[in-house]
Coordinates of C-alpha atoms in Angstrom, one line a residue:
X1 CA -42.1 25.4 -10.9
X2 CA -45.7 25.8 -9.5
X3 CA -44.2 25.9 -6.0
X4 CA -40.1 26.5 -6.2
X5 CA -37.7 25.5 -3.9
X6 CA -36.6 29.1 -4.1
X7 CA -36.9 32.0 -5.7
X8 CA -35.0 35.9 -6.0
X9 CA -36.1 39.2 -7.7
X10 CA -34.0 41.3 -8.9
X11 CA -35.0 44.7 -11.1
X12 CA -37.2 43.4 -14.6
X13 CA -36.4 39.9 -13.3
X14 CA -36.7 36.6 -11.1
X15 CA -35.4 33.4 -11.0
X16 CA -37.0 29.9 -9.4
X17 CA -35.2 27.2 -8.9
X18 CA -36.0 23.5 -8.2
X19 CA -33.7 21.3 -7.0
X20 CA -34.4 17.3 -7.5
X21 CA -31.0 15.4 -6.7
X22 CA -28.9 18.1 -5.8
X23 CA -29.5 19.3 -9.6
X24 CA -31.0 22.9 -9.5
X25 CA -33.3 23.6 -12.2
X26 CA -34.2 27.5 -12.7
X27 CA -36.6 29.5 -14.6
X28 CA -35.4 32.5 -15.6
X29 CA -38.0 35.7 -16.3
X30 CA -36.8 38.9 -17.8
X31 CA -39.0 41.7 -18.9
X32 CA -38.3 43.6 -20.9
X33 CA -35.9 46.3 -20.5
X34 CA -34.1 43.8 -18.6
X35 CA -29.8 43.6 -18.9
X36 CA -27.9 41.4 -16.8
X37 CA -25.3 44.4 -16.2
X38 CA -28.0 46.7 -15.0
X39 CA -30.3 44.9 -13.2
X40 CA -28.1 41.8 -11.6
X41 CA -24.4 43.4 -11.7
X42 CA -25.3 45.9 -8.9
X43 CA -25.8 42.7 -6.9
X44 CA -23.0 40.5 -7.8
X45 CA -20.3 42.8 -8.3
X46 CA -19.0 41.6 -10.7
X47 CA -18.2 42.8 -14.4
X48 CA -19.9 40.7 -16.7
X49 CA -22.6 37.3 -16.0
X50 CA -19.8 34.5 -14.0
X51 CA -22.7 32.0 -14.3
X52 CA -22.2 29.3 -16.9
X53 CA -25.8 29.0 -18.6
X54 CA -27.0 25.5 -20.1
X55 CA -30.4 27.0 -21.6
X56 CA -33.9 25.7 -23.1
X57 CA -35.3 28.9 -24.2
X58 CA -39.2 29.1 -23.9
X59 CA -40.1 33.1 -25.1
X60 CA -39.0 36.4 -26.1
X61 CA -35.2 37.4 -27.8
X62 CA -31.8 37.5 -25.8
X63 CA -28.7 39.0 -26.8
X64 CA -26.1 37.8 -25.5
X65 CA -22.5 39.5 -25.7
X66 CA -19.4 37.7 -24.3
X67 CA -16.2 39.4 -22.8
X68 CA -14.4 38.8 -26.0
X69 CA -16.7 40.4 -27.8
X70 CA -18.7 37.4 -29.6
X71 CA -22.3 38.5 -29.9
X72 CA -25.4 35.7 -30.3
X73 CA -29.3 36.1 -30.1
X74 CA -31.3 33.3 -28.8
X75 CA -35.2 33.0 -29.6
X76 CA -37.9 30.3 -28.3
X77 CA -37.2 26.7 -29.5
X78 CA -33.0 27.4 -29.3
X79 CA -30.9 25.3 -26.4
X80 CA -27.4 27.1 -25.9
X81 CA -24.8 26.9 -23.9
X82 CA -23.3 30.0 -22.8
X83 CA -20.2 30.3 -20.7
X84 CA -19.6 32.6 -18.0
X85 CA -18.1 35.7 -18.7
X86 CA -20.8 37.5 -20.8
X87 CA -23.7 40.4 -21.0
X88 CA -27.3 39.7 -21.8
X89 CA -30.6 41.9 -22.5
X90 CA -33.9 41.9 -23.6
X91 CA -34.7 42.7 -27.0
X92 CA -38.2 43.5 -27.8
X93 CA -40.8 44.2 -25.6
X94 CA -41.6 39.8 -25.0
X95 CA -40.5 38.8 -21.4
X96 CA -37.6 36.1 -21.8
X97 CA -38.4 33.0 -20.2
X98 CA -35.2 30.4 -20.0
X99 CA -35.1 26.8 -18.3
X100 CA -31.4 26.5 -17.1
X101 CA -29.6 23.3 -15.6
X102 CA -26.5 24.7 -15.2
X103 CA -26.6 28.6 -13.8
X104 CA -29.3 29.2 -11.3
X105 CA -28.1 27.8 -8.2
X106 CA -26.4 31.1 -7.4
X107 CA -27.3 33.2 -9.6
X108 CA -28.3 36.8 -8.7
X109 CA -26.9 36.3 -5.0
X110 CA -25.3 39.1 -3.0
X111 CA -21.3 38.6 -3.1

């Protein structure tokens, strides 16, 4: 990720991707303060996260919260798969870094 393929900012965040054989590969960075429905719903327009996340987590503490109400946190060390339809902050003040396999290729792009 020294030198991605691409890479979008968004408010508290960005996301670089690498793609190697049509597989997109993205490093997520939230700071803190960072909640996908503040900072990447404005962009998407949509009401909760339509990315389906298949996650290595590096740093920092997410919450995630899906539409029917089922609540996780993920810390450094966890893998998780996360479906779409869901919310997601920061907790704490360590940025969240996340390799994901499955989510980035769109993610945080303008509908």
């Amino acid at each position: 990720f020294s030198v991605p393929d691409e890479a979008r900012t968004f408010d508290k965040g960005k996301v670089e991707n690498v793609t190697l054989n049509g597989i997109t590969f993205g490093k997520a960075t939230f700071q803190p303060g960072w909640k996908w429905s503040e900072s990447v719903k404005p962009i998407v327009k949509t009401e909760s996260c339509q990315a389906p996340h298949t996650q290595y987590q590096i740093s920092g503490k997410l919450h995630v919260v899906m539409d029917d109400g089922t609540e996780t946190d993920l810390e450094p060390g966890d893998t998780a798969f996360i479906p779409p339809g869901h919310d997601a902050w920061v907790v704490g003040d360590e940025p969240v870094v996340a390799i994901d396999v499955t989510g980035m290729a769109d993610y945080a792009k303008p509908t």
